[in-house]
Amino acid sequence: MAKTLQVLDTEYSADSVEWCPHDGYQDILLCGTYQLDQSKDTQEDSSAPQTRLGKLHTYKLKQEQENQSLEHVQTTDMPGILDIKWCPSFIDSQSLFGLVNSIGQLQIYQLNEDHKTDFVTSTELGEQVLGLSLDWANRVHNSSDPEISCSSSDGHISICKFHQGQLKCTSNWKAHDFEAWITAFNYWNTNIVYSGGDDCKLKGWDCRQTTSSPIFVSKRHSMGVCSIQCHPFKENVLSTGSYDENLFIWDTRNMRSPLAETKLGGGVWRIKWDSQKSDYILTATMYNGFHVIDASEFSDGKLSVVCHYDKQESIGYGADICYKHSVDSDRQDTKIGDNSSLNFNRTIATCSFYDHVLHLWNFSTSEKSQNKENKD
């Protein structure tokens, strides 16, 4: 069952929402936006490059008895934001996140004691490009100087290292003929980087080797590949999504064909594996809202849609699951790969574009466990 808790106006078009994963800050939510500058000066000069304005909103989740809501903490003006990702773990006791923007930068920020964001450092991804996505390498294997993979509108992938408060780009290569919509690490072997582009190709790269050629190219998606995420709790499991409306689950040891697939009725712009060790997946499904998928039986080729959240009327681009447990008791009950053993209860944030709206909602189900009890 899905229940809308709150609806907020983000002013500019919203395309990214990210919950903080760090202990003590898991009630912090970021929302990134961007919008074309429609000012008079811009409209009069048709030769001027398009300027994209952005706002970074910071919210804090409030819990009063059984009611949850978001409290606004801060809004920061900046170039248009295309993607945000929190560093999976503290770095030198700091809670950090990265974002890529419309002027081709990767920027790093930190969260201060007042839950506000402070700029740390940045680096350029290229000239006259948009930064489109990023991913941190240290989701499974902790690192004090993690790598960050970024994709950009010129089809390039960049690998940057964050070390002692500074960013250094260590490699950059042409990965796709058109926009490189998405990049992601194999969290279990971070020498491997995946990328997806508007050329309809999913590619894998081994950064120990020359990046002049990929280690595989998949054309299984029939349209642009725009979302990739490695399973953070199960090795050799990868999920991908595309404008072709398909969600695929792969065994990374055999990328010839997916293990499981389902069609979601909208382009799969973002994929988020559940942050609390279950096999549920949240997707931002563009023109068809947002979906929660039960992937516990993906090895048997089965993916089941357990929730379709369709309360937002514009393009769904951003979606994330809160790391903070909605129900404390399911901390002990959760078992990796056994969704039937828990009462799935999650706080979710999603955002949509042209209507510039952020939704806070809750999804819960105990149906599977009840069915299991009835069978027993």
C-alpha atoms as one frame of an Amber mdcrd trajectory, in Angstrom:
protein
   0.000   0.000   0.000   1.293   3.446  -0.958   0.343   6.543   1.018   1.243
  10.118   0.073   2.601  11.991   3.088   3.584  15.377   1.670   3.816  17.318
  -1.598   6.326  20.152  -2.010   6.950  22.695  -4.777  10.647  22.688  -5.801
  10.296  25.923  -7.858  12.593  24.703 -10.652  12.117  21.395 -12.476  13.165
  18.551 -10.157  15.285  15.652 -11.422  17.194  14.128  -8.495  16.439  13.120
  -4.896  18.919  11.395  -2.575  18.622  10.303   1.064  21.765  10.467   3.190
  23.101   6.969   4.046  25.206   7.998   7.056  24.337   7.119  10.638  22.985
  10.167  12.428  22.040  11.878   9.161  19.676   9.398   7.543  16.813  11.869
   7.935  18.486  14.300   5.489  17.178  14.507   1.919  18.664  16.400  -1.027
  16.671  17.474  -4.071  18.378  18.798  -7.199  16.703  20.919  -9.868  17.467
  22.675 -13.112  15.665  25.019 -15.453  16.528  26.969 -18.592  17.151  30.663
 -17.935  14.181  32.523 -19.437  15.411  35.994 -18.520  14.980  38.872 -20.978
  18.725  39.159 -21.770  18.931  35.474 -22.667  15.883  35.602 -24.908  17.147
  38.652 -26.820  20.545  37.082 -27.635  19.732  33.975 -29.660  23.442  33.232
 -30.230  24.183  32.930 -26.509  24.552  29.399 -25.135  21.642  28.142 -23.082
  22.024  28.802 -19.378  20.585  26.269 -16.961  19.869  27.468 -13.463  19.672
  25.123 -10.509  18.723  24.933  -6.868  19.859  22.411  -4.290  17.204  21.887
  -1.611  18.057  20.293   1.727  15.283  18.804   3.876  15.096  17.040   7.225
  12.593  14.257   7.863  10.437  14.892  10.898   8.629  12.118  12.752   5.720
  12.969  15.029   4.103   9.805  16.316   3.099   8.008  13.110   3.257  11.109
  10.896   6.261  11.983   8.743   7.016  15.234   6.939   9.924  17.123   5.420
  11.202  20.326   7.007  13.083  22.726   4.743  16.658  23.379   5.906  18.420
  25.200   3.073  18.230  26.167  -0.592  21.427  26.949  -2.520  21.453  28.550
  -5.967  23.908  27.058  -8.452  24.125  25.836 -12.069  21.550  23.262 -13.087
  21.906  19.929 -11.275  21.657  16.715 -13.305  22.548  14.096 -10.666  23.461
  13.799  -6.973  25.021  10.902  -5.072  26.063  10.702  -1.411  29.426   9.165
  -0.646  28.393   5.759   0.801  30.503   6.168   3.957  32.060   8.924   6.054
  35.381  10.330   4.836  37.506  11.675   7.696  34.317  11.888   9.787  32.696
  14.069   7.123  29.353  13.403   5.443  30.013  14.131   1.754  28.062  14.094
  -1.488  28.852  14.797  -5.112  26.815  16.369  -7.887  27.281  16.953 -11.601
  25.963  20.103 -13.190  25.045  21.870 -16.406  28.439  23.548 -16.806  30.305
  20.249 -16.853  31.559  20.115 -13.288  31.771  17.431 -10.638  31.377  19.189
  -7.288  31.823  17.828  -3.758  29.930  19.201  -0.750  29.849  18.320   2.920
  27.028  18.373   5.439  27.769  20.529   8.477  26.463  20.225  12.037  23.469
  22.429  11.211  22.490  20.031   8.409  23.447  22.653   5.832  25.753  22.037
   2.885  29.210  23.547   2.392  31.208  23.482  -0.855  34.452  21.465  -0.703
  35.979  21.188  -4.191  35.247  20.662  -7.883  36.787  19.560 -11.171  35.937
  20.017 -14.842  34.590  17.076 -16.876  35.106  18.741 -20.258  34.438  21.865
 -22.275  30.864  22.891 -23.102  29.382  19.662 -21.741  26.691  18.748 -19.246
  27.566  16.389 -16.426  24.834  13.737 -16.565  25.505  11.165 -13.829  27.968
  10.020 -11.187  28.651   7.038  -8.959  30.984   6.426  -5.997  33.163   3.305
  -5.971  33.169   2.698  -2.197  29.683   1.225  -1.685  30.966  -2.264  -0.744
  34.696  -1.755  -0.123  35.445   1.218   2.121  38.085   3.733   1.034  39.446
   6.985   2.427  40.236   8.234  -1.101  37.376   6.889  -3.213  36.999   7.080
  -6.968  33.999   8.679  -8.662  32.797   7.825 -12.152  31.025  10.551 -14.147
  29.277  10.626 -17.521  28.738  13.640 -19.736  26.733  14.857 -22.710  29.639
  14.421 -25.157  29.602  10.652 -24.592  32.640  10.623 -22.309  33.267   8.818
 -19.036  35.599  10.357 -16.448  37.172   8.690 -13.421  38.068  11.094 -10.614
  39.774  10.432  -7.301  38.852  12.303  -4.132  41.917  12.610  -1.898  42.535
  14.920   1.057  39.742  17.283   0.098  40.706  17.562  -3.569  39.521  16.011
  -6.836  41.807  14.751  -9.574  40.616  13.359 -12.899  42.680  10.216 -13.537
  41.119   9.093 -16.838  38.641  10.268 -19.457  37.552   8.510 -22.623  34.941
   8.529 -25.371  32.494   5.783 -24.433  29.400   6.501 -26.549  28.533   8.161
 -29.852  25.895  10.382 -28.249  25.046  11.321 -24.644  26.447   8.993 -21.987
  23.326   9.082 -19.838  24.603   6.892 -17.019  27.691   5.366 -15.459  28.091
   3.026 -12.483  30.791   0.997 -10.770  30.768  -2.709 -10.158  30.827  -2.249
  -6.389  32.401  -5.687  -5.887  35.227  -5.083  -8.360  35.654  -1.346  -8.803
  38.120  -1.780 -11.646  34.985  -2.435 -13.709  32.843   0.520 -14.793  29.572
   0.336 -16.714  28.110   2.976 -19.008  24.898   3.479 -20.949  24.286   5.885
 -23.794  21.808   7.338 -26.210  23.376   5.050 -28.830  21.307   2.223 -27.248
  24.442   0.474 -25.972  25.348  -0.863 -22.544  29.116  -1.175 -22.148  31.595
  -2.492 -19.610  35.103  -1.136 -19.111  38.124  -2.500 -17.238  40.094   0.485
 -15.972  43.220  -1.670 -15.577  43.277  -2.030 -19.343  43.172   0.485 -22.158
  39.803   2.199 -22.419  40.073   2.309 -26.209  37.761  -0.710 -26.314  35.137
  -2.039 -23.871  35.203  -5.521 -22.356  31.640  -6.029 -23.604  28.963  -4.212
 -25.599  25.306  -5.155 -25.193  22.614  -4.059 -27.637  19.887  -5.885 -25.710
  18.144  -2.569 -24.979  16.443  -1.175 -28.076  16.629   2.484 -27.035  18.930
   4.707 -24.998  20.312   3.144 -21.782  19.730   5.650 -18.985  20.001   3.770
 -15.660  22.458   1.258 -14.186  23.018   0.088 -10.629  25.023  -2.790  -9.208
  23.351  -4.748  -6.387  24.977  -3.453  -3.160  24.420  -6.692  -1.214  24.751
  -9.441  -3.834  27.819  -9.938  -5.965  27.500 -10.399  -9.756  24.029  -8.803
  -9.972  23.432  -5.729 -12.139  20.242  -3.862 -13.059  19.763  -1.661 -16.125
  16.936   0.465 -17.495  16.232   2.213 -20.758  13.927   4.470 -22.714  12.613
   1.183 -24.159  10.688   0.823 -20.841  12.474  -2.412 -19.874  14.134  -3.210
 -16.557  16.776  -5.941 -16.912  18.594  -7.921 -14.226  21.953  -9.372 -15.302
  24.565 -11.793 -14.036  27.743  -9.771 -14.598  29.648 -12.969 -15.398  27.486
 -13.443 -18.494  26.304 -10.261 -20.178  24.911 -11.938 -23.299  21.333 -11.867
 -22.068  19.558 -10.762 -18.874  18.418 -13.161 -16.185  15.069 -11.417 -15.789
  13.154  -8.551 -17.326   9.926  -6.636 -17.026   8.313  -3.830 -19.016   7.214
  -0.893 -16.864   5.309   1.292 -19.316   7.739   4.206 -19.163  11.406   4.919
 -19.647  13.399   3.606 -16.655  15.392   6.723 -15.783  16.596   5.701 -12.307
  17.045   2.383 -10.500  17.589   2.087  -6.741  18.089  -1.245  -5.015  16.555
  -1.163  -1.541  19.005   0.301   0.959  18.021  -2.158   3.691  19.196  -5.475
   2.260  16.082  -6.743   0.555  15.621  -7.559  -3.130  13.171  -4.743  -3.792
  13.924  -2.176  -6.504  12.551   1.362  -6.801  12.397   2.912 -10.268  11.689
   6.383 -11.612   9.706   5.462 -14.709   9.417   8.788 -16.529   5.931   8.995
 -18.098   4.539   6.175 -15.966   5.240   7.263 -12.415   7.310   5.166 -10.041
   7.457   1.423  -9.358   8.511  -0.903  -6.565   9.569  -4.281  -7.952  10.073
  -7.508  -6.039  13.234  -9.040  -7.529  13.694 -11.820  -4.965  13.143 -14.450
  -7.643  15.138 -12.795 -10.423  17.395 -15.864 -10.723  14.284 -17.743 -11.898
  13.493 -14.995 -14.393  10.739 -13.424 -12.288  10.202  -9.737 -11.513   6.953
  -8.664  -9.874   5.589  -5.120  -9.656   4.264  -4.705  -6.106   3.531  -0.967
  -6.249   2.850   1.605  -8.963   2.896   5.126  -7.543   1.161   7.344 -10.103
   0.301  10.430  -8.057   2.766  12.654  -9.911   1.592  13.935 -13.268   4.868
  14.950 -14.920   8.025  13.061 -15.944   9.435  11.033 -13.051  13.209  11.452
 -12.886  14.256  11.159  -9.229  13.526   8.432  -6.671  15.180   7.131  -3.519
  14.428   5.009  -0.449  15.187   6.404   2.994  17.936   4.518   4.853  16.225
   5.226   8.165  14.036   2.302   9.174  10.355   3.093   9.086   9.722   0.131
  11.376  12.482  -0.669  13.852  11.485  -4.305  14.163  12.279  -5.147  10.558
  15.967  -4.496  11.218  16.220  -7.965  12.744  13.759  -9.598  10.376  15.392
  -8.565   7.094  17.256 -11.375   5.353  19.073 -10.845   2.090  17.105 -12.390
  -0.744  14.130 -13.368   1.410  11.514 -10.668   0.959   8.814 -12.929   2.363
  10.338 -12.756   5.843   9.804  -9.076   6.450   7.193  -6.413   6.676   8.468
  -4.075   3.956   7.861  -0.545   5.197   9.803   2.250   3.554   9.770   6.027
   3.372  10.295   7.101  -0.227  10.977  10.426  -1.943  10.265  10.987  -5.631
  10.349  14.050  -7.840   8.869  15.006 -11.183  10.091  17.482 -13.727   7.799
  19.966 -15.440   5.428  20.309 -12.509   8.492  20.845 -10.205   7.076  18.669
  -7.441   8.630  16.537  -4.693   6.529  13.791  -3.097   7.169  12.103   0.230
   5.340   8.791   0.496   5.295   5.528   2.347   5.060   2.041   0.946   4.365
  -0.952   3.140   3.316  -4.515   2.655   3.022  -7.589   4.830   1.023  -9.475
   2.218   3.723 -11.990   1.381   4.429 -12.829   4.988   0.682 -13.181   5.639
   0.325 -15.476   2.655   3.228 -17.514   3.894   1.642 -17.808   7.348  -1.672
 -18.847   5.785   0.058 -21.569   3.783   1.813 -22.804   6.894
